[in-house]
Coordinates of C-alpha atoms in Angstrom, one line a residue:
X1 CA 108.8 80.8 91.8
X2 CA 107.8 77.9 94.6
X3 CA 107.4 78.6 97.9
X4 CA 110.3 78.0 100.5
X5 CA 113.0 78.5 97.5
X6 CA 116.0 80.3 98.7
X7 CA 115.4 84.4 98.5
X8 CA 119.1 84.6 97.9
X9 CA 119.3 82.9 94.6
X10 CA 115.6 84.7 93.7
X11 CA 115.3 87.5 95.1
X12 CA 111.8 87.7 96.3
X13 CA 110.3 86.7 99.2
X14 CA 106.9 86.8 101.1
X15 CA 105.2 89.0 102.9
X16 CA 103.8 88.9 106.5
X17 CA 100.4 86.9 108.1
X18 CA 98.6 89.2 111.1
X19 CA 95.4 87.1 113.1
X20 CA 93.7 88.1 115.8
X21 CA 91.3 86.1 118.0
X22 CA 88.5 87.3 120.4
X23 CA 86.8 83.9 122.3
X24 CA 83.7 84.0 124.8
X25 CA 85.2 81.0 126.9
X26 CA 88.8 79.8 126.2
X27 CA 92.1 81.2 125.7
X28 CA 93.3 82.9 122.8
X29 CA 96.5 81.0 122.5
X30 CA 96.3 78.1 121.1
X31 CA 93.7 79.2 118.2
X32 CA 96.4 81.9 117.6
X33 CA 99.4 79.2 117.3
X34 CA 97.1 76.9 114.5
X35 CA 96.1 80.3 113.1
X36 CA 100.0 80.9 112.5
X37 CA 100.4 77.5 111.2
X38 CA 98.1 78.4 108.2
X39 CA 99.6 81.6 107.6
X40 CA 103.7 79.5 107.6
X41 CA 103.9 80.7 104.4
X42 CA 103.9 84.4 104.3
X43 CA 106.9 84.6 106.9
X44 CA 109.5 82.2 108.1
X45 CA 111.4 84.2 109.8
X46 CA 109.8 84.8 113.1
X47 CA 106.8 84.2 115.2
X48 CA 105.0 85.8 117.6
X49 CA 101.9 85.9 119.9
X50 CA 100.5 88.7 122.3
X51 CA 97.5 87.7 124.8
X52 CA 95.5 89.9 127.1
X53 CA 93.9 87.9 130.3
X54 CA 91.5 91.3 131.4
X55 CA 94.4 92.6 133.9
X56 CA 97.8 92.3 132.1
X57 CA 99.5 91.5 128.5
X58 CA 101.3 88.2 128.3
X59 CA 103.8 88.1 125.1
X60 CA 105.8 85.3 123.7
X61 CA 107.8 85.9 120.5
X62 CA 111.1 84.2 118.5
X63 CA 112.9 83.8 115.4
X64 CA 112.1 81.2 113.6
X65 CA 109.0 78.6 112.1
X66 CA 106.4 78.7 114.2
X67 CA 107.0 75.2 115.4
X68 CA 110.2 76.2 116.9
X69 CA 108.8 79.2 118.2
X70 CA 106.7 77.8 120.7
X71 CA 106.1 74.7 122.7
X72 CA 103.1 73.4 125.0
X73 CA 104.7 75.2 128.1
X74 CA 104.7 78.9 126.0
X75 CA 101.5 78.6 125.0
X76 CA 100.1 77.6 128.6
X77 CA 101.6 81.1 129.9
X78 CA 99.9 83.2 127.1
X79 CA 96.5 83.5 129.6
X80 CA 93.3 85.5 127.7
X81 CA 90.6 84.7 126.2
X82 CA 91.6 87.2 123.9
X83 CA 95.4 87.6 121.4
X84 CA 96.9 88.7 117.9
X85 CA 99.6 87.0 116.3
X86 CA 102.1 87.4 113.1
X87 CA 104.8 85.6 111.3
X88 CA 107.6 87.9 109.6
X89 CA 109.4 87.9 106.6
X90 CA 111.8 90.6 106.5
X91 CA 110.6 93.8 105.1
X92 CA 111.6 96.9 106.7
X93 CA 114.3 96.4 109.7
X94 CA 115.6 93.5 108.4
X95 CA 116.3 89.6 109.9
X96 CA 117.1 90.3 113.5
X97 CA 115.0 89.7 116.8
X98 CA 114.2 93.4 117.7
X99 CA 112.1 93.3 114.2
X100 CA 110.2 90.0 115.1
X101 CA 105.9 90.8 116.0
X102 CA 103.6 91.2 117.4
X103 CA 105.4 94.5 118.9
X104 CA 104.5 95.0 122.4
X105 CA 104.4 98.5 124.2
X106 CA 103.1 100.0 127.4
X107 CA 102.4 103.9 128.4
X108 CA 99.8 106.1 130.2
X109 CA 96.2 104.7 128.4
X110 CA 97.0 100.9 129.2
X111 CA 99.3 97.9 126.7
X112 CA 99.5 98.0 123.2
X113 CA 100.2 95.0 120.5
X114 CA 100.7 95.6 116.7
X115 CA 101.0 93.0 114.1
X116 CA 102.1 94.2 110.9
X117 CA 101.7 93.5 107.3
X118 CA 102.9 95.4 104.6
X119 CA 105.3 98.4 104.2
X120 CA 105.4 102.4 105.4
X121 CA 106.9 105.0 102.9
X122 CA 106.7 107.6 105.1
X123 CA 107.8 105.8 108.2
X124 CA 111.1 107.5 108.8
X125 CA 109.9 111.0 108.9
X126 CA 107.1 109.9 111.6
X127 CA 110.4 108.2 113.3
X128 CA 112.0 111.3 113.4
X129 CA 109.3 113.4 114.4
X130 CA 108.7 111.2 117.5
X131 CA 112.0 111.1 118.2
X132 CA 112.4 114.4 118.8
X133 CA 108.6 114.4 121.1
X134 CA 110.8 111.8 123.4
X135 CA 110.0 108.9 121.9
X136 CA 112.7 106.3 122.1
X137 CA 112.5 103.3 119.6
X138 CA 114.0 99.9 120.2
X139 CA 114.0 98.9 116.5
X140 CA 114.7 100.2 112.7
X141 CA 111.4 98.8 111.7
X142 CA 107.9 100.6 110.8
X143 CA 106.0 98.4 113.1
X144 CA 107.4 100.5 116.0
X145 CA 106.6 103.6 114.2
X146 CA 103.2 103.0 114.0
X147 CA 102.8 101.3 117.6
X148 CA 104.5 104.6 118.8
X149 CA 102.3 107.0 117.1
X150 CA 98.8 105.1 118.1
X151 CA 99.7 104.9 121.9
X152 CA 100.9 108.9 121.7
X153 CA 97.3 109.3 120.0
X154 CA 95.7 107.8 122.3
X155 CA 96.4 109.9 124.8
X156 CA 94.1 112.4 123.5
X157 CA 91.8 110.3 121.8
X158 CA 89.6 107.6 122.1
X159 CA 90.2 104.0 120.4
X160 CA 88.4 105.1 117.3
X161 CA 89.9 108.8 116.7
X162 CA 92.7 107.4 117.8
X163 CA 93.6 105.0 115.1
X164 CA 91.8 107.4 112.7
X165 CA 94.4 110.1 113.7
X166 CA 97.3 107.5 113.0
X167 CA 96.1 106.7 109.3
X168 CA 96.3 110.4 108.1
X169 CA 100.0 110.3 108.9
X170 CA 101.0 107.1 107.8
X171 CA 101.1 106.4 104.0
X172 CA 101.6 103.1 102.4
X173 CA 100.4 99.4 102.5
X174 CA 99.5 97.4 105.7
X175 CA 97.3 95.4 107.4
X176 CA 97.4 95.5 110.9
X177 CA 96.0 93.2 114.2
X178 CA 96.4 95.5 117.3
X179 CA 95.6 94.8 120.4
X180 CA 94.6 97.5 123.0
X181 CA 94.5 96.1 126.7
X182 CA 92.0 93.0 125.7
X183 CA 90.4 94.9 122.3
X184 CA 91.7 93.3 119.3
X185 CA 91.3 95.8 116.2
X186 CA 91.7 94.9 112.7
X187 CA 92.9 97.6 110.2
X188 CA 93.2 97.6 106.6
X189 CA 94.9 100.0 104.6
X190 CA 92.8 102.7 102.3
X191 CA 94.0 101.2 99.3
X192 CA 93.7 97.8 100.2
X193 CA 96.4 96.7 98.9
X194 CA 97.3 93.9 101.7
X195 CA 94.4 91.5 102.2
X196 CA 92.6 90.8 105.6
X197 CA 89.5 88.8 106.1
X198 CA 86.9 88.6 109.0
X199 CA 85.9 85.1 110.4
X200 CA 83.0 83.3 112.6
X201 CA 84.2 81.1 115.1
X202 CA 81.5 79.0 117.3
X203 CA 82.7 80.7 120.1
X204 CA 83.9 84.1 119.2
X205 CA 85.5 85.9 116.1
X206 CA 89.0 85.8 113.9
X207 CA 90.8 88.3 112.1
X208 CA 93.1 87.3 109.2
X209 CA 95.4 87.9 106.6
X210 CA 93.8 84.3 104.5
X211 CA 90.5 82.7 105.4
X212 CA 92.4 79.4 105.2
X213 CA 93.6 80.7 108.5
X214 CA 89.4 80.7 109.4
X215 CA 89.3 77.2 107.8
X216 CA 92.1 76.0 110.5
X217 CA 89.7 77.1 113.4
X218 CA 86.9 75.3 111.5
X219 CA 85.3 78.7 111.4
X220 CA 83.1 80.6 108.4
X221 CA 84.5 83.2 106.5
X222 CA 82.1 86.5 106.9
X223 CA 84.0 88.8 104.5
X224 CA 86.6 90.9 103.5
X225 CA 87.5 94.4 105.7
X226 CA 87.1 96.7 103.6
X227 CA 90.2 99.2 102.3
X228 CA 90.1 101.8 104.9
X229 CA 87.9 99.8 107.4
X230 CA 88.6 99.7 111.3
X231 CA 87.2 96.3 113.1
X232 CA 87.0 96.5 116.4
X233 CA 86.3 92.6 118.1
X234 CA 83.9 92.3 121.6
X235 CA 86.5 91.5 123.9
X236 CA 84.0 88.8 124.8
X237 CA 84.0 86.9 121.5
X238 CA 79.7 88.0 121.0
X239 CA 80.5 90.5 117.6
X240 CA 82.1 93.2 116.0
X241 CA 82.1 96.4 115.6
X242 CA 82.7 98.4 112.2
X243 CA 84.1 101.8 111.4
X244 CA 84.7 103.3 107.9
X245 CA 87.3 105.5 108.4
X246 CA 88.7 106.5 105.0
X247 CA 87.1 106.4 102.0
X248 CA 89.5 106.3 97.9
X249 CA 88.0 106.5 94.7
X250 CA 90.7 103.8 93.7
X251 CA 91.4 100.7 95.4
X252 CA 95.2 99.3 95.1
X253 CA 94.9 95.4 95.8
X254 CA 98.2 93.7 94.8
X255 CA 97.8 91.4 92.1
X256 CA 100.5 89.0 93.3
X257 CA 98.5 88.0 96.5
X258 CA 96.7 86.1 93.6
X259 CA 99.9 85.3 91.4
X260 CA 102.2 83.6 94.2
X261 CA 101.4 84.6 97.6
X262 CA 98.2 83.7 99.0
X263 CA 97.5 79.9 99.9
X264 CA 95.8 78.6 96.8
X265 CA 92.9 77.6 99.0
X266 CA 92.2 81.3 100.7
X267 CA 89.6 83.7 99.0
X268 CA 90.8 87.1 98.6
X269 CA 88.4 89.8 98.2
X270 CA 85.6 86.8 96.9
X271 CA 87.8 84.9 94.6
X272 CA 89.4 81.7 95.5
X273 CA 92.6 82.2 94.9
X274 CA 93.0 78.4 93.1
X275 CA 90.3 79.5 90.7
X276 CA 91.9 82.6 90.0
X277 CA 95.5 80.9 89.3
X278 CA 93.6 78.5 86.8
X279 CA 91.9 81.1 84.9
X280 CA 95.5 82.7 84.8
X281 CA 96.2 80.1 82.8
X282 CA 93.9 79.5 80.2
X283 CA 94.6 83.0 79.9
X284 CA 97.7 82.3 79.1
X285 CA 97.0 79.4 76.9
X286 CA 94.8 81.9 75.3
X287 CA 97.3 83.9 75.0
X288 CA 100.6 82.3 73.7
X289 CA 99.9 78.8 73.8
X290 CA 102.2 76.4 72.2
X291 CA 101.4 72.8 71.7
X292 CA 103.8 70.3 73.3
X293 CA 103.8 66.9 74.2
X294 CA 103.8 67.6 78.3
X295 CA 103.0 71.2 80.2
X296 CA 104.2 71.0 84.0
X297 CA 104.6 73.2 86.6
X298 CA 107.4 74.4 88.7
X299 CA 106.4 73.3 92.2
X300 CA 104.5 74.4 94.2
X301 CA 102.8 77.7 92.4
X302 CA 102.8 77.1 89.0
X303 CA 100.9 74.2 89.6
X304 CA 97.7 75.8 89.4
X305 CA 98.5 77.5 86.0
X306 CA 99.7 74.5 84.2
X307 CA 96.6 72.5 85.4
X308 CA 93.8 75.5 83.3
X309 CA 96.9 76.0 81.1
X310 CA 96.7 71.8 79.7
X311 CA 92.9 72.3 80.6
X312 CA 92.3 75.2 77.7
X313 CA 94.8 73.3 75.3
X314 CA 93.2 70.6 75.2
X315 CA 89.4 72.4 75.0
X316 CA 91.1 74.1 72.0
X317 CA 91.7 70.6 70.5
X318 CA 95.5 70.7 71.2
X319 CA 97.3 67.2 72.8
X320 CA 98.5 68.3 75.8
X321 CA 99.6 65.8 78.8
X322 CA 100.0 67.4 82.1
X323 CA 102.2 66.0 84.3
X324 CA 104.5 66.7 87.1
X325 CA 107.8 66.4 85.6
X326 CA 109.6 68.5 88.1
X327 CA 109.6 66.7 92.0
X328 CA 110.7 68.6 94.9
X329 CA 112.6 68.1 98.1
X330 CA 110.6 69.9 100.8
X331 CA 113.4 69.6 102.9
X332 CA 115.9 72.0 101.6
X333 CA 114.9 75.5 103.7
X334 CA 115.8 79.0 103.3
X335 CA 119.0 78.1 105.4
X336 CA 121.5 76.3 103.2
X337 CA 124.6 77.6 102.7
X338 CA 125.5 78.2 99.2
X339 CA 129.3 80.0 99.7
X340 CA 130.0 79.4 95.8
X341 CA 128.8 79.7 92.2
X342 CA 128.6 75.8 91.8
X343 CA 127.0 74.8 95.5
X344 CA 124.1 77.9 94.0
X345 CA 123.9 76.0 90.8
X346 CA 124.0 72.4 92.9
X347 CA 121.0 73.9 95.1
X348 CA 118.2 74.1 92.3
X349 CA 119.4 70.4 91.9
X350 CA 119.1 69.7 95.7
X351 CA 115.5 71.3 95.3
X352 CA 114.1 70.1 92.0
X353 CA 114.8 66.7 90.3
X354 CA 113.1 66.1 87.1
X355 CA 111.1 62.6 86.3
X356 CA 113.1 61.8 82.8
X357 CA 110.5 59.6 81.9
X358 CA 108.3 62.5 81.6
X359 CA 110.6 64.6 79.7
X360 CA 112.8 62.7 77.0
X361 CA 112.7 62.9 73.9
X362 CA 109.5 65.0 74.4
X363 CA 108.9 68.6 73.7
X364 CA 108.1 70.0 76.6
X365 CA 106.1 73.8 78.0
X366 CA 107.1 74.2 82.1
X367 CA 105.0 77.1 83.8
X368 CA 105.7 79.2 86.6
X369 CA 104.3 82.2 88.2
X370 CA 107.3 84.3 87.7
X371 CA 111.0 85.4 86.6
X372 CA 113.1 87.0 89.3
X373 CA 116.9 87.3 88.3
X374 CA 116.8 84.3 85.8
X375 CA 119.3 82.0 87.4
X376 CA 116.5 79.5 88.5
X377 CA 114.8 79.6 85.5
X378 CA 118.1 79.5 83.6
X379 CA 119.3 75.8 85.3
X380 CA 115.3 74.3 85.0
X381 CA 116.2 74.4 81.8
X382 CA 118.9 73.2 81.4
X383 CA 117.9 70.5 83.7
X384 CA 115.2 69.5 81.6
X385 CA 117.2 69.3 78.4
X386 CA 119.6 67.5 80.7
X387 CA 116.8 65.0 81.1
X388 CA 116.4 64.9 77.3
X389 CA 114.0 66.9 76.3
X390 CA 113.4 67.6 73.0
X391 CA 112.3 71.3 73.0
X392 CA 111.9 73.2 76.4
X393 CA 109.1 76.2 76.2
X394 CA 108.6 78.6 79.0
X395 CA 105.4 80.3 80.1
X396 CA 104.9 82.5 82.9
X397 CA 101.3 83.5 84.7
X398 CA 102.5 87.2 85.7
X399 CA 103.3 90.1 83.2
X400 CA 107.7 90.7 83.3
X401 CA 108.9 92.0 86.6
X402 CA 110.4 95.5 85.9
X403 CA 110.3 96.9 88.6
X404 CA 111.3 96.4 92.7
X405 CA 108.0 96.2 95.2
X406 CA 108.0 99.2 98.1
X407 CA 105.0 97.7 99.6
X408 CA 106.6 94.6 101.2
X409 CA 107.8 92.5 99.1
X410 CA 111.9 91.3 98.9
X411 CA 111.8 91.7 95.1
X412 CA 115.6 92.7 94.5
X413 CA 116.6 96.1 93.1
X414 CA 116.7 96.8 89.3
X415 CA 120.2 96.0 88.9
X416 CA 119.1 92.8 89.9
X417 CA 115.5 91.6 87.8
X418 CA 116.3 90.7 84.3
X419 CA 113.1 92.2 83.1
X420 CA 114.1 95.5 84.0
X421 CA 116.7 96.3 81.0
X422 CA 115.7 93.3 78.9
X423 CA 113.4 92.3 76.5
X424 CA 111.3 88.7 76.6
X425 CA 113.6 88.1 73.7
X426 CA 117.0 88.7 75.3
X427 CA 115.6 86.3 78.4
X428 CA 114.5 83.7 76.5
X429 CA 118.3 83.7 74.9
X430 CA 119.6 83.7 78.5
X431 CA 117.6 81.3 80.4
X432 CA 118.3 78.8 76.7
X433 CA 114.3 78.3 76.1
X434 CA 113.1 77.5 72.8
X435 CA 110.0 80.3 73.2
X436 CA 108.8 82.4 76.1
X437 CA 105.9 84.2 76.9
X438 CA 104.5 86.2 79.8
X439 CA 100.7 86.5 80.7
X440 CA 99.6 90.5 79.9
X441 CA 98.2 92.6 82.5
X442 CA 95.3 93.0 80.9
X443 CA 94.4 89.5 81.1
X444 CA 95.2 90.1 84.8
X445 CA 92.9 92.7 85.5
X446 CA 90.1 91.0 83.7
X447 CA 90.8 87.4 85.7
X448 CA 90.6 88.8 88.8
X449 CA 87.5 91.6 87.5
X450 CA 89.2 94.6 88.5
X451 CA 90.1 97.7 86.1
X452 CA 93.8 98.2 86.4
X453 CA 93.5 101.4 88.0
X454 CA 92.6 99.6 91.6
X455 CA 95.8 97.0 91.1
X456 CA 99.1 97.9 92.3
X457 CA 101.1 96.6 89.5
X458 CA 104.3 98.8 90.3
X459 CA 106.3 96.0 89.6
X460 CA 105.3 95.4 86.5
X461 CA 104.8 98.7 85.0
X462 CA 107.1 100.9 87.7
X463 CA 104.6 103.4 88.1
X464 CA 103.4 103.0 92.1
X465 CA 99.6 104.2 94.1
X466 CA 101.7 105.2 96.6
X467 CA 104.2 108.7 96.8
X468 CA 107.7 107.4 96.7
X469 CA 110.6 109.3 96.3
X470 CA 112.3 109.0 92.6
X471 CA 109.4 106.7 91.6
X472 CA 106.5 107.2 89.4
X473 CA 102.6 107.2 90.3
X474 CA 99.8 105.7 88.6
X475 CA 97.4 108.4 90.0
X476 CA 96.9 111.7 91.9
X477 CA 98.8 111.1 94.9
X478 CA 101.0 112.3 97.6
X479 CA 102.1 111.2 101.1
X480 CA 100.7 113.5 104.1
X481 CA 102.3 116.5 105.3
X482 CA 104.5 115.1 108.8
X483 CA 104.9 117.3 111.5
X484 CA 101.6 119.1 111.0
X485 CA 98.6 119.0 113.7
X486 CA 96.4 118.2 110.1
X487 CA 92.9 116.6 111.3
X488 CA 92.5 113.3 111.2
X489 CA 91.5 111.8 107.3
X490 CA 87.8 112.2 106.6
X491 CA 86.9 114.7 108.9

């Protein structure tokens, strides 16, 4: 599935990007606003960036690309030297404005920002329980949950016990930039499963979702925070400060930050994420390689399978061309309007034009990172035999998605994935390929060096790290006890 295709014909769509900046000398905004830029492609929906000057928050946030979001005259009134920032897909709360982030609040102990990556399970029983302290919320989303239940905690707690407090109750997967008058705090989940990185800037420090968003600023990657780890930035840009707060046997990364989401050029908990989309494929050569005349990608993610795909074909002595037989149009957004069967089926032809030089009379492998539904798959082939192909093989670089995503994700229902009630066999009939296989999730684990016990791989196996209600677990588990005056976790 390629970036930028429409969620409504495939059914998944990408998660959030949280940064937050801390300079000794300048303003916050503009590193902020390139910072976004990087990040585009986790969230299209909205864009957002909270500054703090040392007496008062400034906040600027709107639907849309970040481009649109802001001009030179917004940025210019976002004073401080020091800012978070996020662009949104929709997750929980849906596509509306009161959703968009950072989320800006103000009470008794000063402001508060919170930028927001990743999904709550437990958030409306923390809703409800503030709701009933007094606490009145402006949106359906998480974000305001957790905003809501820091600032009450720190009333009665300082910045560290504070946010300490606030990750015993909450139970799920996020990644989080806050800002707390002008302290910008970095927060990653226990499990880990959303990704945050820390970065050296000449003048100060970065938090982000990707290091390419570090690479923008021309700054140095210093490492991953760790599951469970608070960062707290000087508010004058000189270090950082680092808390372990919780501590898990088991780590849950998800494995599609490396399959699809993640910029091919970030490094995610030490692996570039190019590298790691490579060795996918020769894995999948490895695998269930079939020899054809051409392997291609679908634009833009399978492009990095296809290339160690071809590359381990032809160490194995196979001859195997790779070429880009599929060009797209960049220009064709999540906006356009499909109101009938045949404009849907007219929009994969809007997107994606196959080179029929390429294709005919050739037998032919196209690689992507993933089946959704099976619509999109279903016309790329049909395109390609259109185009004259001789034979038209599918390979995919992720095991069979069986399962919706809790954790943030847009990755349709059951009723919806093909995978779910269907064998490879039955989809290779549908989608009309002459073979198809899917990488394992073995080969998974082993790529990326993890044991599958600290993936999540819910959607591929429907067994979850977190406590969801009417879902499986892959391990001892359970979501904390609301309403109860518990100590914080660890203590």
């Amino acid at each position: 599935m390629a970036h930028g295709r429409d969620h409504r014909t495939t059914g998944m769509t990408e998660k959030c990007g949280v940064v937050g900046v801390s300079l000794s000398d300048r303003d916050a905004a503009r590193p902020l606003y390139y910072s976004l830029y990087a990040l585009q492609h986790r969230g299209q929906e909205s864009a957002g960036i909270v500054t703090h000057d040392g007496f008062q928050q400034h906040s600027h946030v709107e639907m849309g690309l970040v481009g649109d979001a802001f001009d030179a005259a917004d940025l210019d009134q976002l004073n401080g030297q020091t800012g978070i920032g996020h662009v949104r897909y929709p997750t929980s709360g849906g596509v509306n404005a009161s959703c968009a982030q950072p989320f800006s609040v103000s009470f008794k102990s000063g402001s508060l920002g919170l930028a927001h990556n990743g999904n709550l399970v437990n958030a409306g029983e923390i809703r409800s329980e503030l709701e009933a302290l007094g606490h009145a919320f402006t949106s359906n989303g998480d974000t305001e949950v957790i905003a809501h239940d820091l600032a009450r905690n720190l009333l009665e707690e300082d910045l560290v016990r504070a946010v300490k407090r606030t990750m015993s109750r909450i139970h799920g997967s996020y990644a989080l930039t806050i800002m707390h008058d002008e302290a910008v705090l970095g927060v990653r989940d226990p499990e880990g499963n959303r990704p945050l990185c820390i970065g050296k800037l000449d003048d100060g420090y970065v938090l982000a979702s990707e290091s390419a968003a570090i690479d923008t600023l021309d700054g140095e990657l210093v490492r991953d925070v760790a599951p469970g780890e608070l960062i707290v930035l000087e508010s004058d840009g000189s270090g950082f400060d680092s808390y372990q707060l919780v501590d898990r046997d088991a780590t849950a990364h998800c494995f599609f930050e490396h399959v699809y989401f993640a910029r091919p050029d970030s490094i995610i908990d030490d692996e570039l994420v190019y590298e790691a989309r490579r060795d996918l494929g020769r894995e999948l050569w490895a695998e269930s390689g079939i020899e054809t005349d051409v392997v291609m990608p679908v634009p833009d993610s399978g492009r990095s399978f296809a290339s160690g795909y071809a590359e381990a074909a032809n160490d194995d002595g196979a001859d195997v061309e790779f070429a880009e037989g599929l060009m797209k149009n960049r220009y064709v957004g999540r906006t356009f309007i499909m109101p009938t069967q045949d404009e849907r089926e007219r929009a994969v032809r809007l997107k994606l034009n196959p080179i029929r030089s390429t294709v005919e009379g050739r037998t032919v492998t196209i690689i992507d990172d993933s089946i959704v539904r099976g619509t999109t798959s279903t016309q790329l082939v049909d395109l390609i035999r259109d185009a004259g192909a001789e034979e038209v093989h599918v390979r995919i670089g992720a095991p069979p998605i069986v399962a919706p995503c809790y954790m943030g994700i847009d990755m349709a229902s059951r009723d919806e994935l093909i995978a779910a009630d269907k064998s490879v066999d039955d989809i290779r009939e549908i989608i009309g390929a002459d073979s198809l296989s899917y990488l394992s999730i073995d080969a998974i684990a082993d790529v990326l060096g993890r044991a599958k016990g600290d993936l999540c791989l819910g959607c591929v196996t429907g067994e979850y790290p977190y406590d969801i209600d009417g879902e499986s677990t892959d391990r001892d588990v359970s979501r904390p006890v609301v309403g109860s005056e518990s100590a914080p976790a660890g203590d």
